[in-house]
Amino acid sequence: MSPTLAIMTVGILVPFIILLVISFWTRDGFGFDTTFTTNNYVRAWSEPIFGALLQRSFWISGVATLVTVLLCYPMAYYVAFHVHRNKMMWIILMTLPFWTSYLLRVFAWKVILGYEGVINSGLMTVGLIDQPLEFLLYSQEAVIITLAHAWAAFAILPLYVSLEKIDKSLLEAATDLGDGPVARFFRITLPLSMPGVIAACFLIFIPTTGDYITPALLGGPDGAMIGNFIQLQFGRVNNWPMGATLSIVLMLWISLIALVFLFITRKAQEKIA
Amino acid sequence: MSSSDAFISIQNVNKFFGSFQAINNVSMDIKQGEFFSLLGASGCGKTTLLRMLAGFESTSSGEIYIDGQPTADVPPHHRPVNMVFQSYAIFPHLNVADNIAYGLRKQRLSKAKRAEMVDEMLELIKLPGYGQRKANELSGGQRQRIALARALILRPKVLLLDEPLGALDKQLREQMQLELRALQRQVGITFVFVTHDQEEALTLSDRIAVMSGGQVLQVDTPSRLYETPRTREVASFIGNMNFFRGTVRRNGSAMGAVEAEGLGHIPVPLENLTKPDGATVQIALRPEKFLLTEHKPDAEFAIQGKVANAAYLGERSHYYVSVDGKEEPIAVSAQNLDRVNGAAAAPMGAPMWLSWSPDAVVVLDAD
């Protein structure tokens, strides 16, 4: 058994199996009733609160993923094609915010978006608004904005790598064969950078769906996500089997969405070609 | 400057990259339907000139006309030229048919018409039935043909080729040279071909421009470049050449001469002697123009030397013959007409006679 496999087994497979086993147990006071039951899964399926939370989580992190990739693509594109010197420095500067803690960055957005925050007081000083915009903080929008910023590095890096790898003579060949800049982008650059786009989407969508820090701090009642609920099960509610079940259900849904996403991008690529 | 049959006219073109001058006052005309080569060592400016024709580089000054139209303001995707890239630049995410049809998008053809044109091109490049192959399933030679087809399907006025055979192995390269030449005759499109391989340029071209340091040294047919190079640089770039320094002696007769240091009066036809009597010149002789004989030949002029080095190459042998009065040995290439045993027809150290026809002598300015 190679070291890699050993680490993978101890770090991923064993915790997963523990989670899977617990999800078929029941809470019994401060301990577990270890008789096998699928009750938790039936509850997760039948009680509307879980479905609604899942749906909202996918919606929020889906939009956050889209926003992040759309914002980061031009940045990565610029560095890959229009910066000729010190590319590494540009990449480091872009990822600089990620050298601070995640919690700190989320708090920073609280300061920016808050009732008396930077945006509201700024707009009021200029006189564009009379009273603070309330939707800025404790809303789904706040969660999306914060997630889009907090995970930007995970989009910029794979996008940059895939764009940088594109052979410049392919772009010249497309131009030579009659493509203007726009046609060339959609026929050559975008399809060839698709591996980076897909990687960026996965790297953001998967962790943000389960995120509970950002919605807890910025989401308010409308912004709570499935991650908050799972955290509650392992924490205050003290129902580990239910938390485990919800984790497994979330994992299954993410896998399903990822497969559908891969299938769609592959079809789309064939269409463009 | 431009003659009436010029299809591409390059006029006083300069190109600077910062303070480096890549192209230095180049002017030349290329005729319609011509196979024209730009030949030179790497860094001589030949690729820059080609990229200027394609529109990927602008001119710093001067003007390029294609089919009578100035090109300065025409972006590359609107020029009536197409290019075969050195790396072939086959689109990796498309199959062969989609690669070949790539440039047809703007013509808005029906699917059937498009497929028909692609099949025609596949036929032309001798890869029928390859349409559905993936780009990564192709060999170097196949990629090269597809790059050709992708450009030719658009019927460009000029096809630009940037060292397209450079990445192929020797055998495939020779085969592709023949095919490329045949293809060019078949489609009748003007080809501008960049290469650093002089043999390739001689084999393929109608005319060749020899370039060095951003300048064009000579534009001529392959045989004229080889037989009557205008400068020592051209003479030594194309093939091998022996040089002798000497002084013009007109003698007053039909046959003039150049008195070469230590060798005596070498006869040269008067019409080849443009310099006045007493001028210092160089004369140049190709290795294969010499006749190497054991006995003194019945020639007007012959010199005796010793074989200093010999190499047997099968159909011919190369000799280096050292001659009194000349520091470097003379390079001689002789066909092995007789069957010989051992290395070469003339053994090392053997005293031999060298003679040649006065017509074979090239007279160049002294540098």
mmCIF file of C-alpha atoms in Angstrom, chain A residues 167 169-181 183-184 187-188 191-192 269 272-273, chain B residues 51 56 76-77 81-83 85 87 89-94 98 102-103 105-106 150-151 154:
data_model
loop_
_atom_site.group_PDB
_atom_site.id
_atom_site.type_symbol
_atom_site.label_atom_id
_atom_site.label_comp_id
_atom_site.label_asym_id
_atom_site.label_seq_id
_atom_site.Cartn_x
_atom_site.Cartn_y
_atom_site.Cartn_z
ATOM 1 C CA ASP A 167 -0.970 27.725 -28.320
ATOM 2 C CA SER A 169 -0.449 30.018 -33.217
ATOM 3 C CA LEU A 170 -3.959 28.516 -32.989
ATOM 4 C CA LEU A 171 -5.323 32.010 -32.421
ATOM 5 C CA GLU A 172 -3.321 33.321 -35.356
ATOM 6 C CA ALA A 173 -4.542 30.448 -37.505
ATOM 7 C CA ALA A 174 -8.163 31.277 -36.654
ATOM 8 C CA THR A 175 -7.566 34.920 -37.538
ATOM 9 C CA ASP A 176 -5.835 33.890 -40.739
ATOM 10 C CA LEU A 177 -8.861 31.773 -41.665
ATOM 11 C CA GLY A 178 -11.148 34.784 -41.409
ATOM 12 C CA ASP A 179 -12.301 35.001 -37.794
ATOM 13 C CA GLY A 180 -12.613 38.406 -36.158
ATOM 14 C CA PRO A 181 -11.830 38.689 -32.434
ATOM 15 C CA ALA A 183 -15.758 34.689 -33.521
ATOM 16 C CA ARG A 184 -12.267 33.585 -32.610
ATOM 17 C CA ARG A 187 -14.679 29.132 -31.619
ATOM 18 C CA ILE A 188 -11.145 28.702 -30.242
ATOM 19 C CA PRO A 191 -13.658 25.810 -26.089
ATOM 20 C CA LEU A 192 -9.952 25.334 -25.408
ATOM 21 C CA GLN A 269 -18.724 21.932 -26.904
ATOM 22 C CA ILE A 272 -19.849 25.051 -30.929
ATOM 23 C CA ALA A 273 -17.453 22.899 -32.941
ATOM 24 C CA ARG B 51 4.058 37.571 -41.316
ATOM 25 C CA PHE B 56 0.347 39.636 -38.311
ATOM 26 C CA PRO B 76 -5.238 39.685 -41.213
ATOM 27 C CA HIS B 77 -8.731 38.188 -41.183
ATOM 28 C CA VAL B 81 -4.006 35.245 -48.159
ATOM 29 C CA ASN B 82 -3.826 32.154 -46.010
ATOM 30 C CA MET B 83 -0.983 30.643 -44.091
ATOM 31 C CA PHE B 85 2.024 27.570 -39.876
ATOM 32 C CA SER B 87 3.568 24.148 -36.055
ATOM 33 C CA ALA B 89 -1.752 24.917 -35.720
ATOM 34 C CA ILE B 90 -4.352 22.181 -36.180
ATOM 35 C CA PHE B 91 -7.274 22.967 -33.843
ATOM 36 C CA PRO B 92 -7.093 20.200 -31.241
ATOM 37 C CA HIS B 93 -10.789 20.307 -30.297
ATOM 38 C CA LEU B 94 -12.029 19.787 -33.854
ATOM 39 C CA ASP B 98 -14.114 20.671 -39.097
ATOM 40 C CA TYR B 102 -13.028 26.153 -40.407
ATOM 41 C CA GLY B 103 -12.667 29.156 -42.691
ATOM 42 C CA ARG B 105 -18.086 29.782 -41.877
ATOM 43 C CA LYS B 106 -18.516 33.211 -43.468
ATOM 44 C CA ARG B 150 -7.525 24.150 -44.510
ATOM 45 C CA ALA B 151 -5.830 27.084 -46.246
ATOM 46 C CA LEU B 154 -10.571 29.154 -49.192
#
